[in-house]
Structures are given as structure tokens and as C-alpha cells.
Coordinates of C-alpha atoms and ligand atoms in Angstrom, one line a residue:
X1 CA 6.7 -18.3 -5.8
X2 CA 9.8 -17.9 -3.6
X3 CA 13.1 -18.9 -4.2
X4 CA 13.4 -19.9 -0.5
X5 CA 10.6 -22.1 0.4
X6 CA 11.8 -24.0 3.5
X7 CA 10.8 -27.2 4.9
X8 CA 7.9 -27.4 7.2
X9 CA 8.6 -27.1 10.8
X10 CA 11.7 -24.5 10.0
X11 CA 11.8 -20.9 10.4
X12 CA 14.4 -18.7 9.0
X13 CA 16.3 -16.5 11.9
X14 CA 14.4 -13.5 10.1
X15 CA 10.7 -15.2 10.6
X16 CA 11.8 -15.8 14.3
X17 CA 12.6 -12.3 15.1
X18 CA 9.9 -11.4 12.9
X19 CA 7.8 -13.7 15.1
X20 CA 9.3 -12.7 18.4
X21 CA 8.5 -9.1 17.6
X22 CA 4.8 -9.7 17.8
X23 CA 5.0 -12.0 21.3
X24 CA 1.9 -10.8 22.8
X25 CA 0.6 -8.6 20.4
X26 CA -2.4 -7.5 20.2
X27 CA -3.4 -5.6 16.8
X28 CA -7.3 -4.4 16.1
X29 CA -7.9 -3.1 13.0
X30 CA -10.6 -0.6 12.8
X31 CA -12.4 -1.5 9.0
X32 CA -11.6 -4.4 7.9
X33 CA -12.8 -3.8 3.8
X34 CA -10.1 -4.6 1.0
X35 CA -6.6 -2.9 2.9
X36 CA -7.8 -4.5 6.3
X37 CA -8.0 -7.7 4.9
X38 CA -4.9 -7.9 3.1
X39 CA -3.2 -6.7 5.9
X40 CA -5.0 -9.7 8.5
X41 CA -3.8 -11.8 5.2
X42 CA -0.6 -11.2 5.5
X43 CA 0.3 -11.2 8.9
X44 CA -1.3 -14.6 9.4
X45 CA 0.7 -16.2 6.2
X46 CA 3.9 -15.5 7.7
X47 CA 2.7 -16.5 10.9
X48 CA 3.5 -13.0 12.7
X49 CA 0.4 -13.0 14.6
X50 CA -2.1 -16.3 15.8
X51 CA -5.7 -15.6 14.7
X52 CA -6.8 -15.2 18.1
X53 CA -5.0 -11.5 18.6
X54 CA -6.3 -9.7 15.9
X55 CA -9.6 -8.2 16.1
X56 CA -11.6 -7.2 13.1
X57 CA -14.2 -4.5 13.4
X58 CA -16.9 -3.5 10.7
X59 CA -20.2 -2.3 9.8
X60 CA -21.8 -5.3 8.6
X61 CA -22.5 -8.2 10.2
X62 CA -21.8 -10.5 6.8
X63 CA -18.6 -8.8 6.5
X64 CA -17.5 -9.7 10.0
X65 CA -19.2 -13.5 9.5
X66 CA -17.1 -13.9 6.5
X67 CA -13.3 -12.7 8.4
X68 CA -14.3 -14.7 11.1
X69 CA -15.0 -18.1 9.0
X70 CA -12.0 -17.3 6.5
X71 CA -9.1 -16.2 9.0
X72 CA -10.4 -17.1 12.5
X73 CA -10.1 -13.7 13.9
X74 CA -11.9 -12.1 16.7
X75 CA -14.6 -9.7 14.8
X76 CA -17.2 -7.2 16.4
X77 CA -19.1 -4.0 15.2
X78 CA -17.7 -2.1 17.8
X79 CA -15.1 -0.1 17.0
X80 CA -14.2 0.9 20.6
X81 CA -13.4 -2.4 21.6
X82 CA -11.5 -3.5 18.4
X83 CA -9.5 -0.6 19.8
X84 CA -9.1 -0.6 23.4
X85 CA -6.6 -2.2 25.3
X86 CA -4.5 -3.3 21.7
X87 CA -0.9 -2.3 21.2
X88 CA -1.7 -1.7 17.7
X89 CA -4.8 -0.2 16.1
X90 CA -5.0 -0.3 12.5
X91 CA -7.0 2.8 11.2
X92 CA -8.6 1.0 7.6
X93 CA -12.1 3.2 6.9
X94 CA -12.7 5.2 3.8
X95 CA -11.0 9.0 4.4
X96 CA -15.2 10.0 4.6
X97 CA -15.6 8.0 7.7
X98 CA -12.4 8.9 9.8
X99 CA -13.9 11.8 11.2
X100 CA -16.9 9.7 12.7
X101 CA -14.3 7.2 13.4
X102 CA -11.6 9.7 15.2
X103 CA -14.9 11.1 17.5
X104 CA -15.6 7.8 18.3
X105 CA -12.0 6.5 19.5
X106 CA -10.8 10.1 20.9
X107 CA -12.1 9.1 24.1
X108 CA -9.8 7.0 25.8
X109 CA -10.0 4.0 23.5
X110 CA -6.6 3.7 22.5
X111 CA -4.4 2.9 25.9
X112 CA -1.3 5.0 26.3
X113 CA 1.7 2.6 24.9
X114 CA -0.5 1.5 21.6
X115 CA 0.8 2.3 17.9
X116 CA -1.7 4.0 15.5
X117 CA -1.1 3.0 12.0
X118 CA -2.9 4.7 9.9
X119 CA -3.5 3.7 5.9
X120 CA -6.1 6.1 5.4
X121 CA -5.2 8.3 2.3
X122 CA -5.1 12.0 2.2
X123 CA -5.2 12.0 6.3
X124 CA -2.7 14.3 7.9
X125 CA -1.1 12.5 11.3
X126 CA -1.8 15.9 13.1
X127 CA -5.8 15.2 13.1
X128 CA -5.3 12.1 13.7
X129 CA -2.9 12.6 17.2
X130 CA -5.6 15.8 18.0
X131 CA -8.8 13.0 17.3
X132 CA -7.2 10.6 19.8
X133 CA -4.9 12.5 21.6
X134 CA -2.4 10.6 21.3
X135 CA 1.2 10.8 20.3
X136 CA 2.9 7.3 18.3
X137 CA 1.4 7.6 15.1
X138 CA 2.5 5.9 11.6
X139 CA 1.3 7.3 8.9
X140 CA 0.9 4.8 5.3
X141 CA 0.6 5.7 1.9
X142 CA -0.5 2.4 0.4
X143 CA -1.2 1.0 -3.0
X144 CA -3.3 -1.4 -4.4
X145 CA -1.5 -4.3 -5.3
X146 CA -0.9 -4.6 -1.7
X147 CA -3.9 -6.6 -2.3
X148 CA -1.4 -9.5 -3.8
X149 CA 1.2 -9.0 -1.7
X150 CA 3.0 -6.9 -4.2
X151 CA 2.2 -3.5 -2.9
X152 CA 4.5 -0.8 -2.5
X153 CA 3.9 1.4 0.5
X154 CA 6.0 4.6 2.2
X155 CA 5.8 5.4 5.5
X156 CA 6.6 8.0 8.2
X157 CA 6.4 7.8 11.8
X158 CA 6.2 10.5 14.8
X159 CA 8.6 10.7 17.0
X160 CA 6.9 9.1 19.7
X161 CA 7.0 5.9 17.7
X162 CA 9.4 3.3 19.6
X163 CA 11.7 1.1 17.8
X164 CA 10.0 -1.7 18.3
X165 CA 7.1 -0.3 17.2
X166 CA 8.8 1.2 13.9
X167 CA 10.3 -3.0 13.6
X168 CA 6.6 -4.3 14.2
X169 CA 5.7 -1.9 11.3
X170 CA 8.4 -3.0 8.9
X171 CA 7.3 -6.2 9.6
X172 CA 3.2 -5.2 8.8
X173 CA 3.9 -3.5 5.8
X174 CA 6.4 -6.4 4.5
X175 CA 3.4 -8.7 4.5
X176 CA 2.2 -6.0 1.6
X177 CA 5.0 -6.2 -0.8
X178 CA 7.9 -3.6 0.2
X179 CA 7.9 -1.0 2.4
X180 CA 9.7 2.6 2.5
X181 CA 10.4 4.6 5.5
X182 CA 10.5 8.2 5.1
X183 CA 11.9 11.3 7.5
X184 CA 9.2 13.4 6.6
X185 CA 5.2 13.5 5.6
X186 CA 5.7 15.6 3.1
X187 CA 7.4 12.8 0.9
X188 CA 4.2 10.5 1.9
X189 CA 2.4 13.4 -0.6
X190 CA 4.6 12.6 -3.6
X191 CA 4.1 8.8 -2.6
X192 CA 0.6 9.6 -3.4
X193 CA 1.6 11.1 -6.6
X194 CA 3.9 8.5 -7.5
X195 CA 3.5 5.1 -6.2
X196 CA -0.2 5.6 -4.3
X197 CA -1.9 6.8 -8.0
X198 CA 0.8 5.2 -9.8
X199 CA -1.1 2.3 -10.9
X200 CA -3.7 4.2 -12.1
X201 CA -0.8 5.5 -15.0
X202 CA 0.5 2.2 -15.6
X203 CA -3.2 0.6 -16.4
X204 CA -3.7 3.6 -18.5
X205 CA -0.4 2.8 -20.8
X206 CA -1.5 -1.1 -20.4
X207 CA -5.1 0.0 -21.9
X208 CA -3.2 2.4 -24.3
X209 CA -1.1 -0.8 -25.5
X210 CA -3.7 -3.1 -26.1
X211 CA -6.3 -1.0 -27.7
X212 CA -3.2 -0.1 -30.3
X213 CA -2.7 -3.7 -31.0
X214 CA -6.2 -4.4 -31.7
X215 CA -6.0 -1.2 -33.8
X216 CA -3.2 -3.2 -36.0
X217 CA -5.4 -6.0 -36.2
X218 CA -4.5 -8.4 -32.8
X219 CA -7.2 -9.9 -31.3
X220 CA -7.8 -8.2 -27.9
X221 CA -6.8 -11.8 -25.6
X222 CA -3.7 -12.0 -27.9
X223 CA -3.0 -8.0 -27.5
X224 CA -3.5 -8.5 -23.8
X225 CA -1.2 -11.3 -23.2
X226 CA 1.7 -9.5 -25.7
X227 CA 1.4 -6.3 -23.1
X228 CA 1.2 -7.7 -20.0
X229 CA 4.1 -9.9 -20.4
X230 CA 6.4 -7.3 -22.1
X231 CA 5.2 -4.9 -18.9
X232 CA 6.4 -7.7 -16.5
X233 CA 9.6 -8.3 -18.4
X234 CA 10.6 -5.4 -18.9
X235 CA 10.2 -4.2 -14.7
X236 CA 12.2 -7.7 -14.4
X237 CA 14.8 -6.8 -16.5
X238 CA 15.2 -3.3 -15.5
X239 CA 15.4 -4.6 -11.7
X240 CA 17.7 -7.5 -12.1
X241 CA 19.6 -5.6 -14.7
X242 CA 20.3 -2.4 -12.4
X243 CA 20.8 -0.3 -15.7
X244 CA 19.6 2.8 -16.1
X245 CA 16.1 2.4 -17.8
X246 CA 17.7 5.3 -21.0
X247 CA 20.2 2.3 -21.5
X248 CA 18.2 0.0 -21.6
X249 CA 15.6 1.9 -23.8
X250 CA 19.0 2.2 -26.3
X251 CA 19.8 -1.3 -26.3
X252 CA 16.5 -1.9 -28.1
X253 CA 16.4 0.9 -30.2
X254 CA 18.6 0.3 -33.8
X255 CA 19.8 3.2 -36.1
X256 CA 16.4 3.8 -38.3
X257 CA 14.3 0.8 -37.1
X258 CA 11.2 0.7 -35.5
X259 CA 11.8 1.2 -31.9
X260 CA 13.4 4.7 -33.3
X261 CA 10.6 5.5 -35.0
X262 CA 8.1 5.1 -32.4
X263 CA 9.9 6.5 -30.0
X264 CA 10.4 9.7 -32.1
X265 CA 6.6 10.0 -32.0
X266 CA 6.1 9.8 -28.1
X267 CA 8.6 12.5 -27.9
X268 CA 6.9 14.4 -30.3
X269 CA 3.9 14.0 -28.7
X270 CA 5.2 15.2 -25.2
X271 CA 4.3 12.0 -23.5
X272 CA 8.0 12.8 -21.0
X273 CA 5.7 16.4 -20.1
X274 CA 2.5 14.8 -19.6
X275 CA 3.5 12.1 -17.4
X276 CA 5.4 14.7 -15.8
X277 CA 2.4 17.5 -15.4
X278 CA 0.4 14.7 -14.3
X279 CA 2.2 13.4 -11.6
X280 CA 2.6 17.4 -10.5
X281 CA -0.6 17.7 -10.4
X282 CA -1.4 14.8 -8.1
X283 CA 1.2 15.8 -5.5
X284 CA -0.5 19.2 -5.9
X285 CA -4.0 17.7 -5.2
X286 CA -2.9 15.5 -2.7
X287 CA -1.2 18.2 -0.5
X288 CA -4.3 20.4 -1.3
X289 CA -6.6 17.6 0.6
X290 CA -4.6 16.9 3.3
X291 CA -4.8 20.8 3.6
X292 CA -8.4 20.6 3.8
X293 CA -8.5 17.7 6.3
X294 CA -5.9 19.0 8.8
Ligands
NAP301 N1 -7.3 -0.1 -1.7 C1 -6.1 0.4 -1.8 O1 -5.3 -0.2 -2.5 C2 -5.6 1.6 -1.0 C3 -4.5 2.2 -1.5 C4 -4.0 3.3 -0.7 C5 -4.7 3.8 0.4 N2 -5.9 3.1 0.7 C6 -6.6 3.6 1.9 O2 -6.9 2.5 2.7 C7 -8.2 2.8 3.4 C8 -9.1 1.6 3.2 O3 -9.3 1.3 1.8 P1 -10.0 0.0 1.3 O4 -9.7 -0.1 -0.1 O5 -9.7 -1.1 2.2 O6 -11.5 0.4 1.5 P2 -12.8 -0.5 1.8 O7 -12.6 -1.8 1.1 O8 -14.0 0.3 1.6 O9 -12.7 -0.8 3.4 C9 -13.1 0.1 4.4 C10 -14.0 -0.7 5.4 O10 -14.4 0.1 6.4 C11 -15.7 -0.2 6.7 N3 -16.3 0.9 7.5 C12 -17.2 1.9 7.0 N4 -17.6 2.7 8.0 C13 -16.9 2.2 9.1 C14 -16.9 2.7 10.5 N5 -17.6 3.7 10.9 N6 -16.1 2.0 11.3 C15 -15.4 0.9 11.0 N7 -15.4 0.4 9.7 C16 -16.1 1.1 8.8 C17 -16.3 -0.5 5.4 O11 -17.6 -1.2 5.6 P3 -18.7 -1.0 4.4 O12 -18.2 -1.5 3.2 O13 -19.9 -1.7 5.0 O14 -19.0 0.5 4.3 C18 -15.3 -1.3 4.7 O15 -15.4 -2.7 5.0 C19 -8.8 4.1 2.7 O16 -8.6 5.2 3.5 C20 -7.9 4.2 1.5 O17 -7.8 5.6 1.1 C21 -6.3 2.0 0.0

């Protein structure tokens, strides 16, 4: 839900220069599995883009059969021509399959003036502007509630990235949830770390919660409906409230009652350390793999 749904027929001044951005556009997207699709998704509900200039390429022919019916989108197997000739090429394969991918667009495919945006993780923008020698590159750490629209990603652009191509990015990444720009690729490693793995912590507290409540005695439906609700709440409150999340940790936490209690537990048990070491060590592993993929 939006709190500004607007009659049909009228476009906020934001959705027309949104709109205007993309006159002309033409954006192929080169694998088109979960990230593709929610990106094709997305640009076509907020009418950025008309079906007919995005181009969907993929392995299998089902998979292309299915974009095609579903969004109306040009689709093909051929990654070379998803590629050539568009002023955006979306690089969406598996990091396992860029290489094959990078061999198979380095010659020529991608016409001078094009953006590369590239989602694929752990992929440093240097092998990708050696594979296709070529110069405007974005670079996107994703994560994967993007897949609902409620994704956030960071991104960083070369310097060879125009303005308007940095605006049609904004505009991409908005149909994702939010997006973050950042000066340098080094922060897009501690994205990874943070909010690229960071759902990965937040289902393991949500799994943490629930088993605990049907440990007390709570059916698991009733456990998982108490959890997931408190979770959204409380990122609601913190965000509307704009209070430090320490205050509002105090404001439910009474001299001696049970809040206290439990929360003198975690401490003892050094969850603070572990969430920090853990977070370390992603950014460490992350920077580690782009290492081994420059
Ligand atoms: N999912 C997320 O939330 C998320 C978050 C952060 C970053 N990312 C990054 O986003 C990228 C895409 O992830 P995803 O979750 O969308 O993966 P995915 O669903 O597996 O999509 C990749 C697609 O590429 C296709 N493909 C395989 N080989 C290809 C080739 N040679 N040429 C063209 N297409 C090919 C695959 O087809 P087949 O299925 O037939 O092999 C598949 O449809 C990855 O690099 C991932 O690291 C994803």
C-alpha cells in the first residue's frame, strides 16, 4: 500500500521525469532468473519503460516463454543480442557464469554510450570494464527482498558514468525498494556484509524467536505470527520514531522486570560481539572473493 495512490490517467511530476528519463531507452538484461525479473517487474509497474524495450535473455526456452507471456518483453537465448545496440545492459547471471558471460560480450557487443549495471555479487567493476572493455560501469550490491519491492541496494558508479545514466539508475534501483549511492567500491564490500547477507541474520534471530516460543509452550503458527509482527513493528517504530534504537530498547525495559532480565542474558552471552565478529567476517570474505575474481 501507498499513501499516495493517484487517480488513473495522472502522473506525479516525479513519475514524469522518471518517465522522461527512459524516452527511448533501450535496457537488455543479460539473465533474467529471480533479480532480472524483479528488476523487468519493477520498471514496468511504474511504467518507466513499455514492454517492447526491454529484452530478456536466458538459457532456457521455458524461462524466456514464461517473461514473454507474463511481461510482454522481447526474450531470446542470445545474449549478444539482448546486448547489442541497448543503452543499458543489465549484467543478472550467477557470479559462476560471468566469466563465460564477460568472453561472450567483450567483443563489441556493448555499443560505446551503453551503461553496464552490474548486480552480480562478489564481481569487482575492474573485470568487468577489462571483459568488455568498456568504461560506464555501475556496480550493485543487492538484497533479496528486492524481490517485493522492499530491497535495499548500494551502489557505486565509475566515473565514466553520465548523469543521466547515474538518474536512470536511481530510478532502476527505486523500482527495488531504496537505493544508496556510494563514492567508493570498497563500501559495496561492507554492503555485502551488512545489508547484502543481512537478511540472512535477521531470519536467523526470527528462527531463534520462534523456536524459543514454542520452547515456552506456543504453538509454532501462534509463535510465528507474535515474531513477525513484533519484527515489523518494531523497524516501524524505530523509523518513524527517529530515536536512537538504545532509547528505545530503555523505554521497554523497567527497573527489575523482564525486559532487564533478558536482556542481561544476551549481554552475557556476547550476542553485541557475535553479531559484530560476524559481520567482520563477511566483509572479510567478501573482499577476499572479489580478490580472487579481479
Ligand atoms: N537474489 C538476490 O536477492 C540477490 C541479492 C544480491 C545479489 N544477487 C546477485 O544477482 C545475480 C542474480 O541472482 P538471481 O538470484 O537472480 O539468480 P538466478 O535466479 O539464478 O538468475 C540467474 C539467471 O541467469 C541465467 N543464466 C545462466 N547462465 C546464463 C548465461 N550464460 N547467460 C545468460 N543467462 C544465464 C539462469 O538460467 P538457469 O536458471 O537456466 O541457469 C537464471 O535464470 C547473482 O549474481 C547474485 O549474486 C542476488
Amino acid at each position: 500500500m501507498t499513501g499516495t495512490s493517484k487517480g488513473a490517467g495522472h502522473l506525479g511530476s516525479r513519475e514524469v521525469s522518471a518517465r522522461l528519463m527512459f524516452t527511448e531507452t533501450q535496457i537488455g538484461f543479460i539473465g533474467s532468473g529471480v533479480m532480472g525479473e524483479a528488476m523487468i517487474k519493477g520498471l514496468l509497474a511504474q511504467k518507466l519503460l513499455a514492454p517492447q524495450c526491454i529484452v530478456a535473455s536466458d538459457p532456457r526456452s521455458e524461462r524466456l516463454v514464461e517473461l514473454a507471456e507474463q511481461y510482454g518483453v522481447q526474450v531470446t537465448a542470445d545474449n549478444v543480442s539482448a546486448a547489442r545496440d541497448r543503452d543499458i545492459v543489465v549484467l543478472a547471471v550467477k557470479p559462476q557464469v560471468l566469466g563465460e558471460v564477460l568472453n561472450e560480450l567483450g567483443n563489441a557487443a556493448i555499443k560505446p554510450g551503453a551503461l553496464v549495471l552490474s548486480i552480480v555479487a562478489g564481481a569487482p567493476i575492474e573485470r568487468i570494464a577489462r571483459g568488455l572493455n568498456h568504461q560506464a560501469i555501475v556496480r550493485v550490491m543487492p538484497n533479496t527482498p528486492a524481490q517485493i519491492g522492499m530491497g535495499m541496494s548500494v551502489w557505486t558508479a565509475t566515473p565514466a558514468t553520465g548523469e543521466a545514466q547515474r538518474q536512470q539508475t536511481r530510478a532502476i534501483l527505486a523500482a527495488l525498494g531504496e537505493e544508496f549511492f556510494v563514492d567508493h567500491e570498497d563500501y559495496l564490500d561492507m554492503a555485502t556484509a551488512l545489508s547484502g547477507t543481512g537478511p540472512a541474520y535477521i531470519f536467523l534471530v526470527m528462527e531463534a524467536l520462534i523456536d524459543a516460543g514454542v520452547h515456552m509452550g506456543f504453538p509454532r503458527w501462534i509463535a510465528e505470527r507474535l515474531v513477525l509482527q513484533t519484527m515489523r513493528g518494531s523497524v516501524e517504530f524505530a523509523r518513524t520514531s527517529k530515536r536512537h534504537p538504545a532509547e528505545l530498547r530503555n523505554m521497554v525495559t523497567s527497573p527489575g522486570g523482564t525486559s532487564a532480565e533478558a536482556l542481561y542474558q544476551l549481554e552475557k552471552g556476547g550476542l553485541r560481539t557475535v553479531i559484530s565478529k560476524a559481520v567482520w567476517a563477511a566483509y572479510q570474505k567478501s573482499k577476499y572473493l572479489g580478490g580472487l575474481n579481479k
